[in-house]
Coordinates of N, CA and C in Angstrom, one line a residue:
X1 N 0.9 -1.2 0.0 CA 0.0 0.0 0.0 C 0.9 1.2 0.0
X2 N 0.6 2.1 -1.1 CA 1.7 3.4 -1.1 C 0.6 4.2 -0.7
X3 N 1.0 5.9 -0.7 CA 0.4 6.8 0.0 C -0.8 7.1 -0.9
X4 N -0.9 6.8 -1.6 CA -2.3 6.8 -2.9 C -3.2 5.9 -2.9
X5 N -3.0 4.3 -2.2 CA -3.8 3.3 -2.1 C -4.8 3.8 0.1
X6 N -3.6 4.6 0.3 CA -4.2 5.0 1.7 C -5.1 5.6 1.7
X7 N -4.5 6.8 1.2 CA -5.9 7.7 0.9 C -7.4 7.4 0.2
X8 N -6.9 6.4 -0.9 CA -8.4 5.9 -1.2 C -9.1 5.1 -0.1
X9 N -7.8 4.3 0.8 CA -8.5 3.9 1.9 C -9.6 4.7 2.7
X10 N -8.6 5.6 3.3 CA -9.6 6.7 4.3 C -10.4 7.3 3.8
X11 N -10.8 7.6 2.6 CA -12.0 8.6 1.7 C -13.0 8.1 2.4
X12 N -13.8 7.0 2.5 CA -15.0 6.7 3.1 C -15.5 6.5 4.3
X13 N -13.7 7.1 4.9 CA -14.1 6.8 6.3 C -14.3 8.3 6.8
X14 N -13.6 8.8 5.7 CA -13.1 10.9 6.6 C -14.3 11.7 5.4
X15 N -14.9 11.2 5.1 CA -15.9 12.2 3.9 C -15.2 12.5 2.3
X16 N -14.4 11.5 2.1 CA -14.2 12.1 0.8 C -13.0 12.0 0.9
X17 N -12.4 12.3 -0.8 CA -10.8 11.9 -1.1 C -10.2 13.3 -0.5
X18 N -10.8 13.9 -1.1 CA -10.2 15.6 -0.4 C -9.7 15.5 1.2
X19 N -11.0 15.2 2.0 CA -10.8 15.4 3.6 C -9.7 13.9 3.7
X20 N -9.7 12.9 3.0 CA -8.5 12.2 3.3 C -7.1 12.5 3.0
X21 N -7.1 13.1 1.5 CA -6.0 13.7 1.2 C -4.8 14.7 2.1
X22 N -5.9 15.1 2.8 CA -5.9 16.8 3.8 C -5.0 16.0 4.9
X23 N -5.5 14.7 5.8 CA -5.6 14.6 6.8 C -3.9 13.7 6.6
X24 N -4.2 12.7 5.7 CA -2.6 12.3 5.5 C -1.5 12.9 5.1
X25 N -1.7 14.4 4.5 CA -0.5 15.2 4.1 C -0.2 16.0 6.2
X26 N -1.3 16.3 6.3 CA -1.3 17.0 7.6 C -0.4 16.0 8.6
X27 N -0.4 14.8 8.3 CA 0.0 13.8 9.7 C 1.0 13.9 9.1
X28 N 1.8 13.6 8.2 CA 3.2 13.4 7.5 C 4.2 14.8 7.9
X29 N 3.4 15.7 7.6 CA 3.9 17.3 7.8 C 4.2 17.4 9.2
X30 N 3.7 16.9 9.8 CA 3.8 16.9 11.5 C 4.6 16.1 12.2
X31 N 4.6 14.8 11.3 CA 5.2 14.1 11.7 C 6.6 14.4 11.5
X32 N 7.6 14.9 9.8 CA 8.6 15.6 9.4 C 9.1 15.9 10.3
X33 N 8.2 17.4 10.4 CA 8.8 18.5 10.8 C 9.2 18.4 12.6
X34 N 8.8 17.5 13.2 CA 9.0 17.1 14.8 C 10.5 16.4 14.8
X35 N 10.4 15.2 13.6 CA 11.4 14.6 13.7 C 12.9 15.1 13.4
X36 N 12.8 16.3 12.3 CA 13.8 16.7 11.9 C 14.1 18.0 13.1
X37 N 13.3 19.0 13.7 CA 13.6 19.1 14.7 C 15.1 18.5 15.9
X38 N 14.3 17.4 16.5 CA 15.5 16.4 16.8 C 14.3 15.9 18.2
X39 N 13.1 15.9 17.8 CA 12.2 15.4 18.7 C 11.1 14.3 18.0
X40 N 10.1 13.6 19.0 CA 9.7 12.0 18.4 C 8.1 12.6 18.4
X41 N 7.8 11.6 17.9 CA 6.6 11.5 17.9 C 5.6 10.0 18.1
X42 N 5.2 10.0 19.3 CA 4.9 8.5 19.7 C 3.8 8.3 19.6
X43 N 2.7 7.6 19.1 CA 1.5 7.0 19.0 C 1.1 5.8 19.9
X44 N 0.7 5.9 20.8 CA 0.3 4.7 22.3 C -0.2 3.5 21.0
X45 N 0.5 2.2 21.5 CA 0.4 1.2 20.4 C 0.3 1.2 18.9
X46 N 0.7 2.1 18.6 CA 1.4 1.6 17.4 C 2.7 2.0 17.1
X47 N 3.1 3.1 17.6 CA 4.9 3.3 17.8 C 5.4 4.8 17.9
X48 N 6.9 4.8 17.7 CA 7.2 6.1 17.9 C 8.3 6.4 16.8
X49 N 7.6 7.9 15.9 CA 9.2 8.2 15.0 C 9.8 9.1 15.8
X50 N 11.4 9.1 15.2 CA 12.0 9.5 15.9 C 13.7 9.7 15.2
X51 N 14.7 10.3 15.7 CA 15.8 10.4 14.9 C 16.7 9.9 15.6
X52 N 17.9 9.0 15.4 CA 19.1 8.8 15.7 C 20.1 9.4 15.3
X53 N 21.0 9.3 15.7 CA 22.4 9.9 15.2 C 23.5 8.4 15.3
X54 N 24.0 8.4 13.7 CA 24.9 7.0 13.9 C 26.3 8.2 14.1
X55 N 26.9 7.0 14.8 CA 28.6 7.5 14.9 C 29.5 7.0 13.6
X56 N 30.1 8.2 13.8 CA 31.4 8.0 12.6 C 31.6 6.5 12.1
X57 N 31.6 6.2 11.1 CA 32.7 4.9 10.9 C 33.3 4.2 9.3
X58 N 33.7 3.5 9.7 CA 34.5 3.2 8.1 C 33.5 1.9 6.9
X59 N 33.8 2.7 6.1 CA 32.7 1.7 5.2 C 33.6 1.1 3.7
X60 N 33.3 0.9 2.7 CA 33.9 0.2 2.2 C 33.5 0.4 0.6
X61 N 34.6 1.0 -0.7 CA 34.1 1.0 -2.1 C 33.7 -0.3 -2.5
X62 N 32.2 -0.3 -2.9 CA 31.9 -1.7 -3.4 C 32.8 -2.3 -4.7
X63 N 33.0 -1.4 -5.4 CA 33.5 -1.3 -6.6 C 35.2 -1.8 -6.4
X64 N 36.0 -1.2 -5.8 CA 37.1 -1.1 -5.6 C 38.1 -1.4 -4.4
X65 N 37.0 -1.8 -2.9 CA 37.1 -2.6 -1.6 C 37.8 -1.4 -1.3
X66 N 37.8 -0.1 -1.5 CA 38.7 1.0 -0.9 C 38.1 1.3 0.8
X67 N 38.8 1.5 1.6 CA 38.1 1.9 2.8 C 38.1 3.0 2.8
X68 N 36.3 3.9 3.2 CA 36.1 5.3 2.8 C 35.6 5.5 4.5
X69 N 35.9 6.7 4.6 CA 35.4 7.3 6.1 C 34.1 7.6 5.9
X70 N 33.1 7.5 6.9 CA 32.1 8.0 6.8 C 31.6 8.9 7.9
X71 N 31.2 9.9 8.1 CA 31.0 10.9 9.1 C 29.5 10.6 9.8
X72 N 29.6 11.2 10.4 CA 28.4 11.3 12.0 C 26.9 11.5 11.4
X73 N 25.7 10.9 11.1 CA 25.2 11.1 10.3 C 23.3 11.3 11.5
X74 N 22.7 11.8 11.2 CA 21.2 12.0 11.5 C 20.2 10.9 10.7
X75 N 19.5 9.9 11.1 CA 18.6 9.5 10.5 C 17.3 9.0 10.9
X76 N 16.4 9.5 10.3 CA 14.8 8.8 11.1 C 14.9 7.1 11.3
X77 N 14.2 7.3 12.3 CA 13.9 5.5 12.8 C 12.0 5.9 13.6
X78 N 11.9 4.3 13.1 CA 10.7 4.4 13.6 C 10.6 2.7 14.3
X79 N 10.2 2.8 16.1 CA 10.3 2.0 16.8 C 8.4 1.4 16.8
X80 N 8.5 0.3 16.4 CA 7.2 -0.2 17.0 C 6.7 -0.2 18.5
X81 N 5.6 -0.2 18.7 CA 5.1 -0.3 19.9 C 4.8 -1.7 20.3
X82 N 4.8 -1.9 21.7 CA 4.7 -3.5 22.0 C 3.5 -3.9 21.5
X83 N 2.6 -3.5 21.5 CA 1.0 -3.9 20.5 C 1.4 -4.0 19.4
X84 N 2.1 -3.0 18.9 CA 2.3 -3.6 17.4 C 2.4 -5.0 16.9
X85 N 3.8 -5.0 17.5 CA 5.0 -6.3 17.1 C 3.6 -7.2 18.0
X86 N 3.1 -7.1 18.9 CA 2.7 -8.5 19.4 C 1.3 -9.1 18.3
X87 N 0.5 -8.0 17.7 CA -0.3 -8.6 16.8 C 0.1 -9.1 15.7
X88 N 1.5 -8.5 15.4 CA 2.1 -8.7 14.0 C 2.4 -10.2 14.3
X89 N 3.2 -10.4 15.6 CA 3.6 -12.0 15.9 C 2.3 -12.9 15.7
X90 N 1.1 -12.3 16.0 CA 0.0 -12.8 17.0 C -1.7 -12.2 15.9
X91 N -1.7 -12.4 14.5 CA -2.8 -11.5 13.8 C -3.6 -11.9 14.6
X92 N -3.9 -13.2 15.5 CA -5.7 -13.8 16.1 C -5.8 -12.6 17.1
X93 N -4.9 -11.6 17.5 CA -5.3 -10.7 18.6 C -6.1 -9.4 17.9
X94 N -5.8 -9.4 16.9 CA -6.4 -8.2 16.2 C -7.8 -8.0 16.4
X95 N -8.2 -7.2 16.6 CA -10.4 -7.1 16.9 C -10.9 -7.3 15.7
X96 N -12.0 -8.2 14.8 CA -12.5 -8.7 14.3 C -13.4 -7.5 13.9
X97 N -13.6 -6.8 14.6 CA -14.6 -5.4 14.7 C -13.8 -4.0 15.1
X98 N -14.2 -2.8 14.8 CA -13.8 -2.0 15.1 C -12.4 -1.5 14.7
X99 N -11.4 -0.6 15.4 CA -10.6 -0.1 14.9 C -9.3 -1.1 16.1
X100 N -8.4 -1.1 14.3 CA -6.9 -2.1 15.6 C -6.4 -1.6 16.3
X101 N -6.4 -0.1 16.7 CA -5.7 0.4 17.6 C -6.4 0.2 19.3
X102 N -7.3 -0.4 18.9 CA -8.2 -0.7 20.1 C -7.6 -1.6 20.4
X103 N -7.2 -1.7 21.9 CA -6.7 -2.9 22.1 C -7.6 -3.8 22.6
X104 N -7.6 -5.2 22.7 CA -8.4 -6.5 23.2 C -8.6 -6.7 24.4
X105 N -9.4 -6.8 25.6 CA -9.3 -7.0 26.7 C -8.4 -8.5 26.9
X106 N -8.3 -8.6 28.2 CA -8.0 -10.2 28.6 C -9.1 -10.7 28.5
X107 N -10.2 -10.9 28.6 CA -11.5 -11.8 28.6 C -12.0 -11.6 27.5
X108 N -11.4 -11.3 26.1 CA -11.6 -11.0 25.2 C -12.7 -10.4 24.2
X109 N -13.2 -9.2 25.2 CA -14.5 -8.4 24.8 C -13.3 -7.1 24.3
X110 N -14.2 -6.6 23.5 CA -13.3 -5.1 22.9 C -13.2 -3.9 24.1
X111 N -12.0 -3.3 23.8 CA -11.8 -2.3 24.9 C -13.0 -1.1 24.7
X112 N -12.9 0.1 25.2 CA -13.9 0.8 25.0 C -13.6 1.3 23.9
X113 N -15.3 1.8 23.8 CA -15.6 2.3 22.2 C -14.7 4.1 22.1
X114 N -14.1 4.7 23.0 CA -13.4 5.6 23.0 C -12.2 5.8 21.6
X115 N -11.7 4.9 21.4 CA -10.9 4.6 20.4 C -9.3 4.4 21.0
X116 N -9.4 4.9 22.0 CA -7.9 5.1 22.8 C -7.2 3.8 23.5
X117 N -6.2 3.4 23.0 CA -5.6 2.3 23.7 C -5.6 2.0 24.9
X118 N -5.7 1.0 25.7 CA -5.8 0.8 26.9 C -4.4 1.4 27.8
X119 N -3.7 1.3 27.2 CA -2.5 2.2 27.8 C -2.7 3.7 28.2
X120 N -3.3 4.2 27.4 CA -3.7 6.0 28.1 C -5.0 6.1 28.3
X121 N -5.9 5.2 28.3 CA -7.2 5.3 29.5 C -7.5 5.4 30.5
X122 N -7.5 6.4 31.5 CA -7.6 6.6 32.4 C -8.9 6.4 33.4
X123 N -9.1 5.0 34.4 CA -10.4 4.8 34.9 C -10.5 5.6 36.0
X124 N -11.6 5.9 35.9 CA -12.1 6.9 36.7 C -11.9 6.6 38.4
X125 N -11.2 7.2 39.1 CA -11.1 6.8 40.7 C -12.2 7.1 41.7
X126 N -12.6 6.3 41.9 CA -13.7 6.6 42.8 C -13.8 7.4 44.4
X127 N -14.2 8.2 44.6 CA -14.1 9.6 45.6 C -13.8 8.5 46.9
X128 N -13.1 8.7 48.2 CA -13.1 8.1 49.2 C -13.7 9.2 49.8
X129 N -13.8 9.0 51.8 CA -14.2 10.1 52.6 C -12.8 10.0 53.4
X130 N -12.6 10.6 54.0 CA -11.2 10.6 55.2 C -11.6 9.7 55.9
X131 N -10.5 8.9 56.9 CA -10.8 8.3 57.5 C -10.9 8.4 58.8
X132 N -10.2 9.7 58.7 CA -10.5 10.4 60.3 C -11.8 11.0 60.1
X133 N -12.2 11.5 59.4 CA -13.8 11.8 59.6 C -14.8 11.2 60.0
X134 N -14.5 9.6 58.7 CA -15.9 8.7 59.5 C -15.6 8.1 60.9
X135 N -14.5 8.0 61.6 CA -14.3 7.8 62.8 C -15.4 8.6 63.9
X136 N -14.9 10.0 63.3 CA -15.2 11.3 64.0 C -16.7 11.0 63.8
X137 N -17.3 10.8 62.8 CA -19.0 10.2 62.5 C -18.8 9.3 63.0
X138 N -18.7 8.1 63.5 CA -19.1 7.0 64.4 C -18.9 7.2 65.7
X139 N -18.0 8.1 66.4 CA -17.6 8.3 68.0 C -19.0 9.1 68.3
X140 N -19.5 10.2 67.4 CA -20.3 10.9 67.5 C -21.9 10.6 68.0
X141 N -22.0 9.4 66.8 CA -23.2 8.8 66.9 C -23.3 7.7 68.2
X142 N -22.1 7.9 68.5 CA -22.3 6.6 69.3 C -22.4 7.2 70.9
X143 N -22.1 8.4 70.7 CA -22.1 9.4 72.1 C -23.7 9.7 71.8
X144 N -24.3 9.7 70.6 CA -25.8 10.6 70.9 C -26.0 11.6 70.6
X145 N -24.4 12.2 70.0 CA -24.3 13.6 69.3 C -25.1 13.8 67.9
X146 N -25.3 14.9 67.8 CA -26.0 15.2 66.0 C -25.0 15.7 65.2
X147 N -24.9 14.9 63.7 CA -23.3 15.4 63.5 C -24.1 15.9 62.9
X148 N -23.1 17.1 62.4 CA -23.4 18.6 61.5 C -22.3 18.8 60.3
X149 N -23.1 19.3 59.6 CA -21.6 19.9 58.6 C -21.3 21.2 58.9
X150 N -21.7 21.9 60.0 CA -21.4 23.1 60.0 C -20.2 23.0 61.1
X151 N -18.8 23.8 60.8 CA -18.0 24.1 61.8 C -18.3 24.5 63.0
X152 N -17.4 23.7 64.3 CA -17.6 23.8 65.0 C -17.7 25.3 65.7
X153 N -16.8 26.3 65.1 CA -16.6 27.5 65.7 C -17.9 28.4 65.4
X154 N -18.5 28.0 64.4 CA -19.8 28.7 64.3 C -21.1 28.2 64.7
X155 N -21.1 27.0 65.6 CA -22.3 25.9 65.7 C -22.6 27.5 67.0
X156 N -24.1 27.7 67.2 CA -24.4 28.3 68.3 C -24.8 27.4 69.7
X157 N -24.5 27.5 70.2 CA -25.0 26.3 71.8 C -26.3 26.6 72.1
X158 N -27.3 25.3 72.2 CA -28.3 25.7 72.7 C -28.8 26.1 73.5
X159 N -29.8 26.8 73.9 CA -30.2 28.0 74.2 C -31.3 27.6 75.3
X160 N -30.7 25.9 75.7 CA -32.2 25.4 76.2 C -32.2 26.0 77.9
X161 N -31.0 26.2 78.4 CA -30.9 27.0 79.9 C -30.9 28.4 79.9
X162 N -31.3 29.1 80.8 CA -30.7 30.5 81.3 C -29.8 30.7 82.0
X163 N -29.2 30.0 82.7 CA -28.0 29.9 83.9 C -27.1 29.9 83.7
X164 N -25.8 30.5 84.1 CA -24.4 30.3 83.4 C -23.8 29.3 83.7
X165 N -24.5 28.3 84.6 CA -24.3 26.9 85.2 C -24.0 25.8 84.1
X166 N -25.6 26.4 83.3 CA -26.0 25.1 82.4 C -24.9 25.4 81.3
X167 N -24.2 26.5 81.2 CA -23.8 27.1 80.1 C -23.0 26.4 80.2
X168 N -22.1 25.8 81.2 CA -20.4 25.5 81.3 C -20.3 24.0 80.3
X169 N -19.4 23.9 79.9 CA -18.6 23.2 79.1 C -18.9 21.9 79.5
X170 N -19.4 21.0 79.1 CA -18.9 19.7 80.2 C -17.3 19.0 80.3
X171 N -17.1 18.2 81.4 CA -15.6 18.2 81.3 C -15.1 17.4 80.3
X172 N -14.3 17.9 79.9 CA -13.4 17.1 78.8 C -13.8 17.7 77.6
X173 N -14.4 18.5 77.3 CA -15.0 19.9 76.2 C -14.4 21.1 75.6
X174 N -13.1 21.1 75.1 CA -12.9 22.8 74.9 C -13.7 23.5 74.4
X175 N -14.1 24.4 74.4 CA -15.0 25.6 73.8 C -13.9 26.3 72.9
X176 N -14.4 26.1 71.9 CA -14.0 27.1 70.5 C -14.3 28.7 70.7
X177 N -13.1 29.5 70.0 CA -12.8 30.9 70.0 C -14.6 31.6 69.7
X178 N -15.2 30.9 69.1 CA -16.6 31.6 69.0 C -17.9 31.4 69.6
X179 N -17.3 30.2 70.6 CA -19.0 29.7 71.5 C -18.1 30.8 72.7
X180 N -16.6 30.8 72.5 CA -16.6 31.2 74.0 C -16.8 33.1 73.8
X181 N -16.9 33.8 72.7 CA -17.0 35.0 72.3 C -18.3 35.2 72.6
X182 N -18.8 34.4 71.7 CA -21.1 34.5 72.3 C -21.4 34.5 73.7
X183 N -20.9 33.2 74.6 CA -21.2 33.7 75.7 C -20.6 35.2 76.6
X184 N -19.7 35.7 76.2 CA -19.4 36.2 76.8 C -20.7 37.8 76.5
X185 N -20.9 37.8 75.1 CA -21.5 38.5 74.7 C -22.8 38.1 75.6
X186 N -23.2 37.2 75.8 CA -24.8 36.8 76.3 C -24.9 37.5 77.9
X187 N -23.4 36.9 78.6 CA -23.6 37.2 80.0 C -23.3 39.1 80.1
X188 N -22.9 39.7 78.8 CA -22.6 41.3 79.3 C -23.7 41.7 79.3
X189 N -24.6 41.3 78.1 CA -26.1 41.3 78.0 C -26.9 41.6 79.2
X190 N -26.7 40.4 79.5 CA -27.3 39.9 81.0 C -27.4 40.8 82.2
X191 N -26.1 41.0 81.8 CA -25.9 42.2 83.5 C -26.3 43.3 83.1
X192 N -26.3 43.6 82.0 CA -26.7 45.1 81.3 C -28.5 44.9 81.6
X193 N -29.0 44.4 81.3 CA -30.5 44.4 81.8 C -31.1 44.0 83.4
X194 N -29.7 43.2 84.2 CA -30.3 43.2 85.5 C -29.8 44.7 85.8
X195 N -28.9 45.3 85.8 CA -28.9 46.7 86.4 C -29.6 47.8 85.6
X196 N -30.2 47.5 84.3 CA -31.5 48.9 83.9 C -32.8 48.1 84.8
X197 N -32.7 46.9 84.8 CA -34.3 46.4 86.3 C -33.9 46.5 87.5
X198 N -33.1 47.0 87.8 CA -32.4 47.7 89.1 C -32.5 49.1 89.3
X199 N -31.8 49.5 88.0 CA -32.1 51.4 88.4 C -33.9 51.8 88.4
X200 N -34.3 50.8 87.6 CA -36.3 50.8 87.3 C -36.7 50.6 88.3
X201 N -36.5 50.1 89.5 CA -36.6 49.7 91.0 C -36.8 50.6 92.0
X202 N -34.9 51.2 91.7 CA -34.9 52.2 92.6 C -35.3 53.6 92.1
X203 N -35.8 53.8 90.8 CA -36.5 54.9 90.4 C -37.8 55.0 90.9
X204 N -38.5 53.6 91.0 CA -39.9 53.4 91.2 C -40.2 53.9 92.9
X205 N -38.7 53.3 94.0 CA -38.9 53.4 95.2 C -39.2 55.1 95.4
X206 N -38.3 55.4 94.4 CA -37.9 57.0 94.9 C -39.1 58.0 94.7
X207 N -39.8 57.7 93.4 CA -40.6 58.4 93.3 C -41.9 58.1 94.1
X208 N -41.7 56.9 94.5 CA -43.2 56.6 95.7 C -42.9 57.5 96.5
X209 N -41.7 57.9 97.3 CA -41.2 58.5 98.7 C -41.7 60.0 98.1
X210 N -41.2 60.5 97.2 CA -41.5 61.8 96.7 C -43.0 62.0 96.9
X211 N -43.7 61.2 96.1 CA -45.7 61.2 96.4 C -45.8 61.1 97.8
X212 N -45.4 60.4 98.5 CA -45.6 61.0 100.1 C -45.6 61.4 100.5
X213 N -44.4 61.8 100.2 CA -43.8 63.0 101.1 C -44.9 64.8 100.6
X214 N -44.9 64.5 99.5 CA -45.7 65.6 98.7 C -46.9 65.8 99.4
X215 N -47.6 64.4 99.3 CA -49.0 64.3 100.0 C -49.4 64.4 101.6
X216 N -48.2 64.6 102.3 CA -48.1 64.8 103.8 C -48.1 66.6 103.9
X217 N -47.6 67.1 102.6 CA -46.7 68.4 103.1 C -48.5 69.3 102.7
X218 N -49.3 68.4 101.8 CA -50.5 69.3 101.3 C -51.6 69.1 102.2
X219 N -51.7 67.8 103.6 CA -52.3 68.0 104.3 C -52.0 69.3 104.7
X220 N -51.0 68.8 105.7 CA -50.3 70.0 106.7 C -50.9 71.4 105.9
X221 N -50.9 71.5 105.4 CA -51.0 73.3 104.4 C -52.5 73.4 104.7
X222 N -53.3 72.2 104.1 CA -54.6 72.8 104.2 C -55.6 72.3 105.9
X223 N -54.8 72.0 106.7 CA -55.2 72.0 108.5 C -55.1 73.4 108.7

């Protein structure tokens, strides 16, 4: 097959002689131009081009048996891939269906329909949780706690006492930078409204004494 029997190949696979023509001048061009470079170009199962460099050495006039030097020379090589060479050993591995670059499973169903060799398929990993966390979920549940996703530092404490009794920590509990900020906020609160129902107290006494005292001074006046 030369580069003319190819292209008629691909015509019915790529829309036509044009879009095949296009696509194998394009892969050639690319291919060139990487190799001469002095870089490869590898294809997952089916191979890699690429350039060597032979060292100097002595060769020989066919004509005349003269020994001629020959210099340091650049030349493309193209390495098969281990898929390759093993269907070439091996044509029954080839898929009966589909495209050869697919490779064959071991239980011999076709790889996936992706087209990509099983060499750069990457299966998808499946999420784990930490394993300090589901700990931390099972100590929890097993105390009777309600686990939350909300951070600790923002969880508010319930609200089920008024006493700064009920408030305290139980032992073995640190209190986070923000339960212990709220309370602190609750109890300034607190004292702030027993001393305005304190001064409301002693305003109420005072002004009783004042009406008494007023209402004693208006007998007297009018005896």
């Amino acid at each position: 097959m030369n580069k003319a029997d190819l292209i008629e190949v691909l015509a019915p696979r790529l829309g036509g002689r044009a879009a095949a023509t296009a696509s194998v001048e394009a892969i050639v061009d690319v291919v060139m131009r990487e190799v001469v470079a002095g870089g490869s170009v590898g294809i997952s199962g089916f191979g890699t081009f690429e350039s060597i460099q032979r060292a100097p050495r002595t060769g020989r006039n066919p004509r005349t048996g003269e020994a001629v030097a020959i210099d340091a020379t650049m030349t493309p090589r193209f390495r098969p891939g281990t898929y390759f060479k093993d269907v070439v050993t091996d044509p029954s591995r080839l898929p009966k269906d589909g495209l050869a670059g697919v490779r064959v499973s071991v239980d011999g169903g076709a790889a996936a329909a992706s087209g990509a060799p099983v060499s750069i398929r990457r299966d998808a990993q499946p999420k784990t949780t930490s394993a300090s966390a589901s700990r931390a979920k099972a100590a929890a549940k097993a105390k009777g706690h309600k686990v939350s996703g909300t951070p600790a530092s923002v969880r508010a404490v319930p609200a089920d006492s008024a006493t700064e009794e009920s408030r305290t920590p139980p032992p073995g509990r640190v209190m986070t930078g923000g339960e212990e900020i709220t309370m602190r906020m609750i109890s300034a609160k607190k004292a702030q409204l027993a001393r305005a129902k304190d001064d409301q107290l002693v305003a109420g006494k005072t002004s009783k004494k004042k009406r008494k005292k007023k209402g004693k001074n208006t007998s007297g006046g009018k005896a």
